[in-house]
Amino acid sequence: MSNQKFTFTEEKKGVVLVVDDDSQMLDLMRGVLESEGLIVLTAESPTAAVELLHNNDVSLVLLDWVFNQPIAEGTIGVCPKTVTGEAILLECQKKDPWLPVVVMSGFDKMDVGSQALLKGAISFFYKPFAIGVLAKHIVLSIQRS
C-alpha cells in the first residue's frame, strides 16, 4: 500500500462540511483534513449544518448520525434527547442529489450504518475509526465526484 498524499491545488480545493456535536472531533477532523489540502467548515448542530450547507459550495459532508440535543418538532429521534442525522442527509440530497455524504457514529443501540446507507450515504465509519483511512477516503471521494 502506498503512502501517497492526496492534495488539492489552489484553483480547486475541496470543501468538507464536518457535522458533529463533539467539539473535540470537529477540531481533530479540521486539522487532519486541512493537512490534506481541504477547506473545512464545521457545525455542532443540525441547524448550523443546514445553514452552512445552503450558503457554501460543499464538496462532501462528514456527518455524525446521533446528536444529543432536544428533539425539535418534525425531526427523527432515537430517544428523548437525541436527534439523528437523517434530516441533514435529506437536506444534502435536496441541495444536490450527487453530494457525497459520509456518516460516522459511535452509537451502538441501533443499526446506524445500515440506516445511513439505505438513506443515501456513500459510506459509514464506526467511531473510533482510523483517522488516516477516513481522511484518505474523503479525499478520494471528492476527487471522484
PDB file of N, CA, C and O in Angstrom, residues 1-8 12 14 16 33 36-38 59-60 100 102 122-123 125 131-145:
ATOM      1  N   MET A   1       0.835  -1.185   0.000  1.00  0.00           N
ATOM      2  CA  MET A   1       0.000   0.000   0.000  1.00  0.00           C
ATOM      3  C   MET A   1       0.878   1.245   0.000  1.00  0.00           C
ATOM      4  O   MET A   1       1.825   1.346   0.745  1.00  0.00           O
ATOM      5  N   SER A   2       0.565   2.195  -0.814  1.00  0.00           N
ATOM      6  CA  SER A   2       1.369   3.397  -0.981  1.00  0.00           C
ATOM      7  C   SER A   2       1.069   4.425   0.107  1.00  0.00           C
ATOM      8  O   SER A   2      -0.022   4.492   0.644  1.00  0.00           O
ATOM      9  N   ASN A   3       2.062   5.254   0.397  1.00  0.00           N
ATOM     10  CA  ASN A   3       1.891   6.341   1.362  1.00  0.00           C
ATOM     11  C   ASN A   3       1.658   7.658   0.648  1.00  0.00           C
ATOM     12  O   ASN A   3       1.969   8.713   1.166  1.00  0.00           O
ATOM     13  N   GLN A   4       1.126   7.598  -0.543  1.00  0.00           N
ATOM     14  CA  GLN A   4       0.891   8.792  -1.346  1.00  0.00           C
ATOM     15  C   GLN A   4      -0.070   9.721  -0.621  1.00  0.00           C
ATOM     16  O   GLN A   4      -1.083   9.301  -0.067  1.00  0.00           O
ATOM     17  N   LYS A   5       0.245  11.020  -0.632  1.00  0.00           N
ATOM     18  CA  LYS A   5      -0.622  12.021  -0.024  1.00  0.00           C
ATOM     19  C   LYS A   5      -1.383  12.732  -1.130  1.00  0.00           C
ATOM     20  O   LYS A   5      -0.786  13.175  -2.105  1.00  0.00           O
ATOM     21  N   PHE A   6      -2.677  12.826  -0.998  1.00  0.00           N
ATOM     22  CA  PHE A   6      -3.513  13.464  -1.998  1.00  0.00           C
ATOM     23  C   PHE A   6      -3.780  14.896  -1.550  1.00  0.00           C
ATOM     24  O   PHE A   6      -4.258  15.121  -0.443  1.00  0.00           O
ATOM     25  N   THR A   7      -3.448  15.862  -2.393  1.00  0.00           N
ATOM     26  CA  THR A   7      -3.688  17.253  -2.054  1.00  0.00           C
ATOM     27  C   THR A   7      -4.415  17.932  -3.201  1.00  0.00           C
ATOM     28  O   THR A   7      -4.469  17.428  -4.314  1.00  0.00           O
ATOM     29  N   PHE A   8      -4.937  19.100  -2.914  1.00  0.00           N
ATOM     30  CA  PHE A   8      -5.697  19.853  -3.892  1.00  0.00           C
ATOM     31  C   PHE A   8      -4.932  21.102  -4.285  1.00  0.00           C
ATOM     32  O   PHE A   8      -4.160  21.635  -3.505  1.00  0.00           O
ATOM     33  N   LYS A  12      -8.593  24.530  -7.248  1.00  0.00           N
ATOM     34  CA  LYS A  12      -9.731  23.660  -6.923  1.00  0.00           C
ATOM     35  C   LYS A  12      -9.489  22.972  -5.596  1.00  0.00           C
ATOM     36  O   LYS A  12      -8.832  21.954  -5.528  1.00  0.00           O
ATOM     37  N   GLY A  14     -11.176  21.165  -2.304  1.00  0.00           N
ATOM     38  CA  GLY A  14     -12.396  20.535  -1.856  1.00  0.00           C
ATOM     39  C   GLY A  14     -12.862  21.193  -0.566  1.00  0.00           C
ATOM     40  O   GLY A  14     -12.049  21.596   0.269  1.00  0.00           O
ATOM     41  N   VAL A  16     -15.125  20.495   2.734  1.00  0.00           N
ATOM     42  CA  VAL A  16     -15.781  19.468   3.534  1.00  0.00           C
ATOM     43  C   VAL A  16     -16.531  20.132   4.675  1.00  0.00           C
ATOM     44  O   VAL A  16     -15.966  20.941   5.413  1.00  0.00           O
ATOM     45  N   LEU A  33      -8.026  17.091   7.952  1.00  0.00           N
ATOM     46  CA  LEU A  33      -8.478  17.381   6.588  1.00  0.00           C
ATOM     47  C   LEU A  33      -7.795  18.610   5.996  1.00  0.00           C
ATOM     48  O   LEU A  33      -7.506  18.647   4.802  1.00  0.00           O
ATOM     49  N   GLU A  36      -4.616  17.775   4.496  1.00  0.00           N
ATOM     50  CA  GLU A  36      -4.782  17.132   3.190  1.00  0.00           C
ATOM     51  C   GLU A  36      -5.082  18.151   2.092  1.00  0.00           C
ATOM     52  O   GLU A  36      -5.343  17.783   0.945  1.00  0.00           O
ATOM     53  N   GLY A  37      -5.097  19.437   2.439  1.00  0.00           N
ATOM     54  CA  GLY A  37      -5.334  20.481   1.451  1.00  0.00           C
ATOM     55  C   GLY A  37      -6.786  20.852   1.258  1.00  0.00           C
ATOM     56  O   GLY A  37      -7.133  21.542   0.307  1.00  0.00           O
ATOM     57  N   LEU A  38      -7.652  20.399   2.166  1.00  0.00           N
ATOM     58  CA  LEU A  38      -9.085  20.672   2.052  1.00  0.00           C
ATOM     59  C   LEU A  38      -9.472  21.905   2.860  1.00  0.00           C
ATOM     60  O   LEU A  38      -8.811  22.244   3.852  1.00  0.00           O
ATOM     61  N   SER A  59     -18.203  20.181  -1.092  1.00  0.00           N
ATOM     62  CA  SER A  59     -17.810  19.045  -1.927  1.00  0.00           C
ATOM     63  C   SER A  59     -18.202  17.715  -1.310  1.00  0.00           C
ATOM     64  O   SER A  59     -18.425  16.733  -2.021  1.00  0.00           O
ATOM     65  N   LEU A  60     -18.249  17.655   0.032  1.00  0.00           N
ATOM     66  CA  LEU A  60     -18.567  16.424   0.757  1.00  0.00           C
ATOM     67  C   LEU A  60     -18.999  16.797   2.161  1.00  0.00           C
ATOM     68  O   LEU A  60     -18.501  17.784   2.723  1.00  0.00           O
ATOM     69  N   PRO A 100     -21.677  13.805  -2.018  1.00  0.00           N
ATOM     70  CA  PRO A 100     -21.305  12.661  -1.188  1.00  0.00           C
ATOM     71  C   PRO A 100     -21.441  12.984   0.298  1.00  0.00           C
ATOM     72  O   PRO A 100     -20.987  14.034   0.756  1.00  0.00           O
ATOM     73  N   VAL A 102     -20.648  11.146   3.972  1.00  0.00           N
ATOM     74  CA  VAL A 102     -20.030  10.063   4.728  1.00  0.00           C
ATOM     75  C   VAL A 102     -20.553  10.180   6.156  1.00  0.00           C
ATOM     76  O   VAL A 102     -20.448  11.241   6.773  1.00  0.00           O
ATOM     77  N   ILE A 122     -22.817   7.593   1.192  1.00  0.00           N
ATOM     78  CA  ILE A 122     -21.928   6.794   0.344  1.00  0.00           C
ATOM     79  C   ILE A 122     -21.112   5.805   1.163  1.00  0.00           C
ATOM     80  O   ILE A 122     -20.626   4.815   0.624  1.00  0.00           O
ATOM     81  N   SER A 123     -20.937   6.083   2.452  1.00  0.00           N
ATOM     82  CA  SER A 123     -20.169   5.177   3.302  1.00  0.00           C
ATOM     83  C   SER A 123     -20.458   5.474   4.766  1.00  0.00           C
ATOM     84  O   SER A 123     -21.075   6.484   5.107  1.00  0.00           O
ATOM     85  N   PHE A 125     -18.607   4.999   8.850  1.00  0.00           N
ATOM     86  CA  PHE A 125     -17.475   4.686   9.721  1.00  0.00           C
ATOM     87  C   PHE A 125     -17.950   4.662  11.171  1.00  0.00           C
ATOM     88  O   PHE A 125     -18.558   5.630  11.634  1.00  0.00           O
ATOM     89  N   ILE A 131      -8.174   7.391  11.696  1.00  0.00           N
ATOM     90  CA  ILE A 131      -8.327   8.738  11.154  1.00  0.00           C
ATOM     91  C   ILE A 131      -7.687   8.876   9.768  1.00  0.00           C
ATOM     92  O   ILE A 131      -8.231   9.528   8.888  1.00  0.00           O
ATOM     93  N   GLY A 132      -6.566   8.222   9.560  1.00  0.00           N
ATOM     94  CA  GLY A 132      -5.898   8.292   8.255  1.00  0.00           C
ATOM     95  C   GLY A 132      -6.710   7.637   7.155  1.00  0.00           C
ATOM     96  O   GLY A 132      -6.750   8.123   6.022  1.00  0.00           O
ATOM     97  N   VAL A 133      -7.355   6.531   7.481  1.00  0.00           N
ATOM     98  CA  VAL A 133      -8.191   5.827   6.498  1.00  0.00           C
ATOM     99  C   VAL A 133      -9.388   6.693   6.125  1.00  0.00           C
ATOM    100  O   VAL A 133      -9.731   6.836   4.945  1.00  0.00           O
ATOM    101  N   LEU A 134     -10.025   7.302   7.122  1.00  0.00           N
ATOM    102  CA  LEU A 134     -11.167   8.175   6.851  1.00  0.00           C
ATOM    103  C   LEU A 134     -10.736   9.369   6.003  1.00  0.00           C
ATOM    104  O   LEU A 134     -11.403   9.721   5.031  1.00  0.00           O
ATOM    105  N   ALA A 135      -9.614   9.997   6.341  1.00  0.00           N
ATOM    106  CA  ALA A 135      -9.138  11.161   5.582  1.00  0.00           C
ATOM    107  C   ALA A 135      -8.874  10.784   4.127  1.00  0.00           C
ATOM    108  O   ALA A 135      -9.271  11.509   3.205  1.00  0.00           O
ATOM    109  N   LYS A 136      -8.222   9.655   3.898  1.00  0.00           N
ATOM    110  CA  LYS A 136      -7.937   9.221   2.518  1.00  0.00           C
ATOM    111  C   LYS A 136      -9.240   8.941   1.774  1.00  0.00           C
ATOM    112  O   LYS A 136      -9.393   9.294   0.602  1.00  0.00           O
ATOM    113  N   HIS A 137     -10.189   8.312   2.445  1.00  0.00           N
ATOM    114  CA  HIS A 137     -11.493   8.029   1.841  1.00  0.00           C
ATOM    115  C   HIS A 137     -12.185   9.333   1.424  1.00  0.00           C
ATOM    116  O   HIS A 137     -12.756   9.430   0.331  1.00  0.00           O
ATOM    117  N   ILE A 138     -12.125  10.349   2.276  1.00  0.00           N
ATOM    118  CA  ILE A 138     -12.759  11.630   1.978  1.00  0.00           C
ATOM    119  C   ILE A 138     -12.094  12.279   0.766  1.00  0.00           C
ATOM    120  O   ILE A 138     -12.771  12.735  -0.162  1.00  0.00           O
ATOM    121  N   VAL A 139     -10.770  12.317   0.760  1.00  0.00           N
ATOM    122  CA  VAL A 139     -10.043  12.919  -0.365  1.00  0.00           C
ATOM    123  C   VAL A 139     -10.383  12.202  -1.672  1.00  0.00           C
ATOM    124  O   VAL A 139     -10.684  12.838  -2.686  1.00  0.00           O
ATOM    125  N   LEU A 140     -10.341  10.886  -1.666  1.00  0.00           N
ATOM    126  CA  LEU A 140     -10.648  10.128  -2.883  1.00  0.00           C
ATOM    127  C   LEU A 140     -12.094  10.325  -3.325  1.00  0.00           C
ATOM    128  O   LEU A 140     -12.372  10.427  -4.523  1.00  0.00           O
ATOM    129  N   SER A 141     -13.014  10.393  -2.375  1.00  0.00           N
ATOM    130  CA  SER A 141     -14.424  10.597  -2.716  1.00  0.00           C
ATOM    131  C   SER A 141     -14.643  11.945  -3.386  1.00  0.00           C
ATOM    132  O   SER A 141     -15.425  12.069  -4.327  1.00  0.00           O
ATOM    133  N   ILE A 142     -13.941  12.968  -2.908  1.00  0.00           N
ATOM    134  CA  ILE A 142     -14.069  14.296  -3.521  1.00  0.00           C
ATOM    135  C   ILE A 142     -13.446  14.295  -4.909  1.00  0.00           C
ATOM    136  O   ILE A 142     -14.014  14.849  -5.859  1.00  0.00           O
ATOM    137  N   GLN A 143     -12.294  13.675  -5.051  1.00  0.00           N
ATOM    138  CA  GLN A 143     -11.622  13.647  -6.353  1.00  0.00           C
ATOM    139  C   GLN A 143     -12.461  12.910  -7.391  1.00  0.00           C
ATOM    140  O   GLN A 143     -12.418  13.237  -8.570  1.00  0.00           O
ATOM    141  N   ARG A 144     -13.211  11.925  -6.966  1.00  0.00           N
ATOM    142  CA  ARG A 144     -14.039  11.140  -7.895  1.00  0.00           C
ATOM    143  C   ARG A 144     -15.345  11.816  -8.258  1.00  0.00           C
ATOM    144  O   ARG A 144     -15.985  11.451  -9.229  1.00  0.00           O
ATOM    145  N   SER A 145     -15.759  12.793  -7.458  1.00  0.00           N
ATOM    146  CA  SER A 145     -17.058  13.428  -7.733  1.00  0.00           C
ATOM    147  C   SER A 145     -16.939  14.577  -8.695  1.00  0.00           C
ATOM    148  O   SER A 145     -15.932  14.980  -9.125  1.00  0.00           O
TER     149      SER A 145
END
